[in-house]
JSON list of C-alpha atoms in Angstrom, two decimals:
[
{"chain": "A", "resi": 295, "resn": "MET", "atom": "CA", "xyz": [12.81, -17.75, 5.48]},
{"chain": "A", "resi": 296, "resn": "ASP", "atom": "CA", "xyz": [10.65, -20.47, 5.41]},
{"chain": "A", "resi": 297, "resn": "ARG", "atom": "CA", "xyz": [6.42, -20.49, 5.32]},
{"chain": "A", "resi": 298, "resn": "ARG", "atom": "CA", "xyz": [6.35, -20.56, 9.21]},
{"chain": "A", "resi": 299, "resn": "GLN", "atom": "CA", "xyz": [9.13, -17.08, 9.48]},
{"chain": "A", "resi": 300, "resn": "LEU", "atom": "CA", "xyz": [7.96, -15.77, 6.75]},
{"chain": "A", "resi": 301, "resn": "ILE", "atom": "CA", "xyz": [4.33, -15.08, 7.94]},
{"chain": "A", "resi": 302, "resn": "LYS", "atom": "CA", "xyz": [5.41, -14.59, 12.00]},
{"chain": "A", "resi": 303, "resn": "THR", "atom": "CA", "xyz": [7.58, -11.62, 9.95]},
{"chain": "A", "resi": 304, "resn": "LEU", "atom": "CA", "xyz": [5.26, -10.25, 8.65]},
{"chain": "A", "resi": 305, "resn": "SER", "atom": "CA", "xyz": [2.62, -11.18, 11.65]},
{"chain": "A", "resi": 306, "resn": "GLY", "atom": "CA", "xyz": [4.66, -8.93, 13.93]},
{"chain": "A", "resi": 307, "resn": "LEU", "atom": "CA", "xyz": [5.29, -5.92, 11.20]},
{"chain": "A", "resi": 308, "resn": "PHE", "atom": "CA", "xyz": [1.31, -5.59, 11.24]},
{"chain": "A", "resi": 309, "resn": "GLY", "atom": "CA", "xyz": [1.30, -5.63, 14.44]},
{"chain": "A", "resi": 310, "resn": "GLY", "atom": "CA", "xyz": [-0.11, -9.11, 15.64]},
{"chain": "A", "resi": 311, "resn": "ALA", "atom": "CA", "xyz": [-2.93, -9.13, 12.89]},
{"chain": "A", "resi": 312, "resn": "ALA", "atom": "CA", "xyz": [-3.73, -12.05, 11.21]},
{"chain": "A", "resi": 313, "resn": "LEU", "atom": "CA", "xyz": [-2.78, -11.79, 7.17]},
{"chain": "A", "resi": 314, "resn": "LEU", "atom": "CA", "xyz": [-6.08, -12.42, 4.45]},
{"chain": "A", "resi": 315, "resn": "HIS", "atom": "CA", "xyz": [-4.14, -12.56, 1.84]},
{"chain": "A", "resi": 316, "resn": "PHE", "atom": "CA", "xyz": [-0.29, -13.64, 0.69]},
{"chain": "A", "resi": 317, "resn": "SER", "atom": "CA", "xyz": [1.72, -15.23, -2.28]},
{"chain": "A", "resi": 318, "resn": "PRO", "atom": "CA", "xyz": [4.27, -16.29, -0.52]},
{"chain": "A", "resi": 319, "resn": "SER", "atom": "CA", "xyz": [6.81, -17.06, -3.66]},
{"chain": "A", "resi": 320, "resn": "ALA", "atom": "CA", "xyz": [6.58, -12.90, -4.59]},
{"chain": "A", "resi": 321, "resn": "LEU", "atom": "CA", "xyz": [7.22, -12.46, -0.58]},
{"chain": "A", "resi": 322, "resn": "ALA", "atom": "CA", "xyz": [10.20, -15.13, 0.32]},
{"chain": "A", "resi": 323, "resn": "ALA", "atom": "CA", "xyz": [13.28, -13.13, -0.43]},
{"chain": "A", "resi": 324, "resn": "ASN", "atom": "CA", "xyz": [11.85, -9.54, -0.79]},
{"chain": "A", "resi": 325, "resn": "ILE", "atom": "CA", "xyz": [10.95, -7.79, 2.33]},
{"chain": "A", "resi": 326, "resn": "VAL", "atom": "CA", "xyz": [13.09, -4.63, 3.58]},
{"chain": "A", "resi": 327, "resn": "ASN", "atom": "CA", "xyz": [13.75, -5.03, 6.94]},
{"chain": "A", "resi": 328, "resn": "LYS", "atom": "CA", "xyz": [13.33, -1.42, 8.08]},
{"chain": "A", "resi": 329, "resn": "THR", "atom": "CA", "xyz": [12.71, -0.44, 12.08]},
{"chain": "A", "resi": 330, "resn": "ARG", "atom": "CA", "xyz": [11.08, 2.30, 12.16]},
{"chain": "A", "resi": 331, "resn": "GLU", "atom": "CA", "xyz": [12.95, 5.21, 13.31]},
{"chain": "A", "resi": 332, "resn": "GLN", "atom": "CA", "xyz": [15.24, 4.21, 10.07]},
{"chain": "A", "resi": 333, "resn": "TRP", "atom": "CA", "xyz": [12.19, 4.61, 7.45]},
{"chain": "A", "resi": 334, "resn": "LYS", "atom": "CA", "xyz": [11.84, 7.86, 9.47]},
{"chain": "A", "resi": 335, "resn": "LYS", "atom": "CA", "xyz": [14.33, 8.98, 8.74]},
{"chain": "A", "resi": 336, "resn": "LEU", "atom": "CA", "xyz": [14.04, 7.98, 4.99]},
{"chain": "A", "resi": 337, "resn": "LEU", "atom": "CA", "xyz": [10.59, 9.36, 4.72]},
{"chain": "A", "resi": 338, "resn": "PRO", "atom": "CA", "xyz": [8.52, 13.20, 5.18]},
{"chain": "A", "resi": 339, "resn": "PRO", "atom": "CA", "xyz": [6.68, 13.09, 7.91]},
{"chain": "A", "resi": 340, "resn": "GLU", "atom": "CA", "xyz": [3.17, 12.54, 7.19]},
{"chain": "A", "resi": 341, "resn": "SER", "atom": "CA", "xyz": [4.22, 9.52, 4.62]},
{"chain": "A", "resi": 342, "resn": "TYR", "atom": "CA", "xyz": [5.69, 8.34, 7.44]},
{"chain": "A", "resi": 343, "resn": "ASP", "atom": "CA", "xyz": [2.32, 9.28, 9.40]},
{"chain": "A", "resi": 344, "resn": "VAL", "atom": "CA", "xyz": [0.90, 7.08, 6.53]},
{"chain": "A", "resi": 345, "resn": "LEU", "atom": "CA", "xyz": [2.62, 4.35, 6.32]},
{"chain": "A", "resi": 346, "resn": "PHE", "atom": "CA", "xyz": [4.06, 2.49, 8.98]},
{"chain": "A", "resi": 347, "resn": "GLU", "atom": "CA", "xyz": [1.80, 4.86, 12.08]},
{"chain": "A", "resi": 348, "resn": "GLU", "atom": "CA", "xyz": [-1.16, 3.66, 10.09]},
{"chain": "A", "resi": 349, "resn": "GLY", "atom": "CA", "xyz": [-2.18, 7.09, 9.40]},
{"chain": "A", "resi": 350, "resn": "THR", "atom": "CA", "xyz": [-5.13, 8.41, 6.85]},
{"chain": "A", "resi": 351, "resn": "GLU", "atom": "CA", "xyz": [-4.30, 11.93, 5.08]},
{"chain": "A", "resi": 352, "resn": "ARG", "atom": "CA", "xyz": [-6.62, 14.54, 4.50]},
{"chain": "A", "resi": 353, "resn": "PRO", "atom": "CA", "xyz": [-9.39, 13.55, 1.82]},
{"chain": "A", "resi": 354, "resn": "PHE", "atom": "CA", "xyz": [-8.81, 15.75, -1.31]},
{"chain": "A", "resi": 355, "resn": "SER", "atom": "CA", "xyz": [-4.84, 17.12, -0.30]},
{"chain": "A", "resi": 356, "resn": "SER", "atom": "CA", "xyz": [-3.06, 14.35, -2.90]},
{"chain": "A", "resi": 357, "resn": "PRO", "atom": "CA", "xyz": [-2.15, 15.62, -6.24]},
{"chain": "A", "resi": 358, "resn": "LEU", "atom": "CA", "xyz": [-2.33, 12.36, -7.17]},
{"chain": "A", "resi": 359, "resn": "ASN", "atom": "CA", "xyz": [-5.54, 12.63, -6.89]},
{"chain": "A", "resi": 360, "resn": "ASN", "atom": "CA", "xyz": [-6.41, 14.26, -10.38]},
{"chain": "A", "resi": 361, "resn": "GLU", "atom": "CA", "xyz": [-3.10, 11.82, -12.05]},
{"chain": "A", "resi": 362, "resn": "LYS", "atom": "CA", "xyz": [-4.29, 10.56, -15.63]},
{"chain": "A", "resi": 363, "resn": "HIS", "atom": "CA", "xyz": [-1.06, 9.96, -17.25]},
{"chain": "A", "resi": 364, "resn": "ALA", "atom": "CA", "xyz": [-0.29, 6.11, -18.32]},
{"chain": "A", "resi": 365, "resn": "GLY", "atom": "CA", "xyz": [2.69, 5.11, -15.52]},
{"chain": "A", "resi": 366, "resn": "THR", "atom": "CA", "xyz": [2.61, 2.95, -12.24]},
{"chain": "A", "resi": 367, "resn": "PHE", "atom": "CA", "xyz": [2.49, 3.50, -8.90]},
{"chain": "A", "resi": 368, "resn": "VAL", "atom": "CA", "xyz": [4.88, 2.26, -7.01]},
{"chain": "A", "resi": 369, "resn": "CYS", "atom": "CA", "xyz": [5.18, 2.67, -2.62]},
{"chain": "A", "resi": 370, "resn": "LEU", "atom": "CA", "xyz": [7.04, 5.07, -1.78]},
{"chain": "A", "resi": 371, "resn": "ALA", "atom": "CA", "xyz": [8.70, 3.46, 1.08]},
{"chain": "A", "resi": 372, "resn": "CYS", "atom": "CA", "xyz": [10.65, 1.03, -1.46]},
{"chain": "A", "resi": 373, "resn": "ASN", "atom": "CA", "xyz": [8.98, 1.03, -4.28]},
{"chain": "A", "resi": 374, "resn": "GLN", "atom": "CA", "xyz": [7.46, -1.74, -5.32]},
{"chain": "A", "resi": 375, "resn": "PRO", "atom": "CA", "xyz": [4.83, -1.25, -7.62]},
{"chain": "A", "resi": 376, "resn": "VAL", "atom": "CA", "xyz": [1.42, -1.56, -5.99]},
{"chain": "A", "resi": 377, "resn": "PHE", "atom": "CA", "xyz": [-0.55, -0.49, -9.18]},
{"chain": "A", "resi": 378, "resn": "LYS", "atom": "CA", "xyz": [-1.17, 0.50, -12.80]},
{"chain": "A", "resi": 379, "resn": "SER", "atom": "CA", "xyz": [-3.12, 3.88, -14.23]},
{"chain": "A", "resi": 380, "resn": "THR", "atom": "CA", "xyz": [-5.04, 1.75, -16.00]},
{"chain": "A", "resi": 381, "resn": "THR", "atom": "CA", "xyz": [-7.11, 0.62, -13.10]},
{"chain": "A", "resi": 382, "resn": "LYS", "atom": "CA", "xyz": [-7.06, 3.76, -11.78]},
{"chain": "A", "resi": 383, "resn": "PHE", "atom": "CA", "xyz": [-10.88, 5.97, -11.31]},
{"chain": "A", "resi": 384, "resn": "ASP", "atom": "CA", "xyz": [-12.25, 9.09, -9.29]},
{"chain": "A", "resi": 385, "resn": "SER", "atom": "CA", "xyz": [-14.10, 7.37, -6.67]},
{"chain": "A", "resi": 386, "resn": "GLY", "atom": "CA", "xyz": [-15.64, 10.61, -5.74]},
{"chain": "A", "resi": 387, "resn": "THR", "atom": "CA", "xyz": [-14.01, 9.79, -1.89]},
{"chain": "A", "resi": 388, "resn": "GLY", "atom": "CA", "xyz": [-11.15, 12.76, -2.09]},
{"chain": "A", "resi": 389, "resn": "TRP", "atom": "CA", "xyz": [-8.30, 9.50, -1.96]},
{"chain": "A", "resi": 390, "resn": "PRO", "atom": "CA", "xyz": [-7.16, 8.11, -5.37]},
{"chain": "A", "resi": 391, "resn": "SER", "atom": "CA", "xyz": [-8.62, 4.84, -6.04]},
{"chain": "A", "resi": 392, "resn": "PHE", "atom": "CA", "xyz": [-7.92, 1.99, -8.43]},
{"chain": "A", "resi": 393, "resn": "PHE", "atom": "CA", "xyz": [-9.87, -1.97, -9.13]},
{"chain": "A", "resi": 394, "resn": "ASP", "atom": "CA", "xyz": [-7.52, -4.09, -9.25]},
{"chain": "A", "resi": 395, "resn": "ALA", "atom": "CA", "xyz": [-3.29, -3.98, -7.70]},
{"chain": "A", "resi": 396, "resn": "ILE", "atom": "CA", "xyz": [-0.25, -5.17, -9.86]},
{"chain": "A", "resi": 397, "resn": "PRO", "atom": "CA", "xyz": [-0.25, -9.25, -8.08]},
{"chain": "A", "resi": 398, "resn": "ASP", "atom": "CA", "xyz": [1.37, -10.25, -5.56]},
{"chain": "A", "resi": 399, "resn": "ALA", "atom": "CA", "xyz": [1.95, -6.24, -4.06]},
{"chain": "A", "resi": 400, "resn": "LEU", "atom": "CA", "xyz": [-0.23, -5.92, -1.49]},
{"chain": "A", "resi": 401, "resn": "VAL", "atom": "CA", "xyz": [-1.44, -7.80, 1.70]},
{"chain": "A", "resi": 402, "resn": "THR", "atom": "CA", "xyz": [-4.74, -7.63, 3.43]},
{"chain": "A", "resi": 403, "resn": "LYS", "atom": "CA", "xyz": [-5.15, -7.37, 7.20]},
{"chain": "A", "resi": 404, "resn": "LYS", "atom": "CA", "xyz": [-8.80, -7.00, 9.41]},
{"chain": "A", "resi": 405, "resn": "ASP", "atom": "CA", "xyz": [-8.65, -3.40, 11.03]},
{"chain": "A", "resi": 406, "resn": "PHE", "atom": "CA", "xyz": [-11.15, -2.98, 13.55]},
{"chain": "A", "resi": 407, "resn": "LYS", "atom": "CA", "xyz": [-10.42, 0.54, 14.18]},
{"chain": "A", "resi": 408, "resn": "ILE", "atom": "CA", "xyz": [-13.60, 2.09, 13.64]},
{"chain": "A", "resi": 409, "resn": "ILE", "atom": "CA", "xyz": [-15.18, -0.75, 15.12]},
{"chain": "A", "resi": 410, "resn": "LEU", "atom": "CA", "xyz": [-16.59, -2.25, 12.22]},
{"chain": "A", "resi": 411, "resn": "PRO", "atom": "CA", "xyz": [-14.08, -4.63, 10.21]},
{"chain": "A", "resi": 412, "resn": "ARG", "atom": "CA", "xyz": [-12.67, -3.12, 7.63]},
{"chain": "A", "resi": 413, "resn": "THR", "atom": "CA", "xyz": [-9.76, -4.70, 4.80]},
{"chain": "A", "resi": 414, "resn": "GLU", "atom": "CA", "xyz": [-6.81, -2.88, 4.94]},
{"chain": "A", "resi": 415, "resn": "TYR", "atom": "CA", "xyz": [-4.26, -3.66, 2.69]},
{"chain": "A", "resi": 416, "resn": "HIS", "atom": "CA", "xyz": [0.53, -2.89, 2.93]},
{"chain": "A", "resi": 417, "resn": "CYS", "atom": "CA", "xyz": [3.12, -3.47, 1.21]},
{"chain": "A", "resi": 418, "resn": "ALA", "atom": "CA", "xyz": [3.89, -6.51, 0.56]},
{"chain": "A", "resi": 419, "resn": "ARG", "atom": "CA", "xyz": [7.69, -5.87, 0.47]},
{"chain": "A", "resi": 420, "resn": "CYS", "atom": "CA", "xyz": [7.89, -3.46, 3.53]},
{"chain": "A", "resi": 421, "resn": "GLY", "atom": "CA", "xyz": [4.88, -3.35, 5.36]},
{"chain": "A", "resi": 422, "resn": "GLY", "atom": "CA", "xyz": [3.88, 0.10, 4.89]},
{"chain": "A", "resi": 423, "resn": "HIS", "atom": "CA", "xyz": [0.16, 0.57, 5.59]},
{"chain": "A", "resi": 424, "resn": "HIS", "atom": "CA", "xyz": [-1.53, 2.60, 2.00]},
{"chain": "A", "resi": 425, "resn": "GLY", "atom": "CA", "xyz": [-5.34, 2.53, 2.85]},
{"chain": "A", "resi": 426, "resn": "HIS", "atom": "CA", "xyz": [-8.47, 0.29, 2.99]},
{"chain": "A", "resi": 427, "resn": "VAL", "atom": "CA", "xyz": [-9.70, -1.80, -0.26]},
{"chain": "A", "resi": 428, "resn": "PHE", "atom": "CA", "xyz": [-13.79, -1.64, -0.53]},
{"chain": "A", "resi": 429, "resn": "ASP", "atom": "CA", "xyz": [-16.06, -3.70, -2.63]},
{"chain": "A", "resi": 430, "resn": "ASP", "atom": "CA", "xyz": [-18.10, -0.61, -3.98]},
{"chain": "A", "resi": 431, "resn": "GLY", "atom": "CA", "xyz": [-15.83, -0.74, -6.39]},
{"chain": "A", "resi": 432, "resn": "PRO", "atom": "CA", "xyz": [-16.37, -0.15, -9.86]},
{"chain": "A", "resi": 433, "resn": "LYS", "atom": "CA", "xyz": [-16.52, -3.31, -13.04]},
{"chain": "A", "resi": 434, "resn": "PRO", "atom": "CA", "xyz": [-14.75, -6.46, -13.58]},
{"chain": "A", "resi": 435, "resn": "THR", "atom": "CA", "xyz": [-13.36, -6.01, -9.94]},
{"chain": "A", "resi": 436, "resn": "GLY", "atom": "CA", "xyz": [-16.04, -4.41, -7.69]},
{"chain": "A", "resi": 437, "resn": "LEU", "atom": "CA", "xyz": [-13.22, -3.46, -5.62]},
{"chain": "A", "resi": 438, "resn": "ARG", "atom": "CA", "xyz": [-11.86, 0.04, -4.69]},
{"chain": "A", "resi": 439, "resn": "TYR", "atom": "CA", "xyz": [-8.20, 0.46, -3.41]},
{"chain": "A", "resi": 440, "resn": "CYS", "atom": "CA", "xyz": [-8.50, 3.30, -1.19]},
{"chain": "A", "resi": 441, "resn": "ASN", "atom": "CA", "xyz": [-5.18, 4.42, -0.97]},
{"chain": "A", "resi": 442, "resn": "ASN", "atom": "CA", "xyz": [-3.23, 7.71, 0.74]},
{"chain": "A", "resi": 443, "resn": "GLY", "atom": "CA", "xyz": [-1.79, 9.95, -1.63]},
{"chain": "A", "resi": 444, "resn": "VAL", "atom": "CA", "xyz": [1.17, 10.67, 0.76]},
{"chain": "A", "resi": 445, "resn": "ALA", "atom": "CA", "xyz": [1.99, 6.40, 0.37]},
{"chain": "A", "resi": 446, "resn": "LEU", "atom": "CA", "xyz": [2.41, 6.86, -3.41]},
{"chain": "A", "resi": 447, "resn": "LYS", "atom": "CA", "xyz": [4.83, 7.73, -5.99]},
{"chain": "A", "resi": 448, "resn": "PHE", "atom": "CA", "xyz": [4.04, 8.20, -9.28]},
{"chain": "A", "resi": 449, "resn": "ILE", "atom": "CA", "xyz": [5.99, 6.76, -12.79]},
{"chain": "A", "resi": 450, "resn": "PRO", "atom": "CA", "xyz": [5.39, 7.82, -15.78]},
{"chain": "A", "resi": 451, "resn": "ASP", "atom": "CA", "xyz": [5.18, 5.08, -18.96]},
{"chain": "A", "resi": 452, "resn": "GLY", "atom": "CA", "xyz": [8.51, 5.65, -20.91]},
{"chain": "A", "resi": 453, "resn": "GLN", "atom": "CA", "xyz": [10.42, 6.30, -17.59]},
{"chain": "A", "resi": 454, "resn": "LYS", "atom": "CA", "xyz": [11.94, 3.93, -15.48]},
{"chain": "A", "resi": 455, "resn": "LEU", "atom": "CA", "xyz": [11.11, 2.54, -12.64]},
{"chain": "A", "resi": 456, "resn": "PRO", "atom": "CA", "xyz": [12.66, 3.22, -9.32]},
{"chain": "A", "resi": 457, "resn": "GLU", "atom": "CA", "xyz": [14.88, 0.38, -7.40]},
{"chain": "A", "resi": 458, "resn": "LEU", "atom": "CA", "xyz": [13.92, -1.58, -5.41]},
{"chain": "A", "resi": 459, "resn": "LEU", "atom": "CA", "xyz": [14.46, 0.16, -1.88]},
{"chain": "A", "resi": 460, "resn": "THR", "atom": "CA", "xyz": [16.92, -3.28, -0.07]}
]
């Protein structure tokens, strides 16, 4: 798949929206290409709604808000590692929040659903919607990746990361 085909594929995954950031080297051969029906069969309903219908879970409903152990947060849909626990912080918003993502794990697009533009981010492998990134986070990045807990799975340090879904 060449770069132009990759961009077209990713744009199709995200409803034709322009991507703001992606790394072709990280994405080239690893894209998971499943239909919405296939995802619906694989995922719990609330996770499917967030990941592939761009829904939002209720604030303060995720057990991952209180997760404080060392480890890695992976995409629930495809097992792509997206955040390290060392970047997690309590934002007080009711959703798991991180000040940095694992390099090349996410792609972003502009979201105008509430009229004002926001930056939405998705898993770079499966296209699953995770949340929005804001510029009101702590140092060193100043970013706040506000993630839906139902889009993540936590893997403690010392446990083998799950195999990437194909």
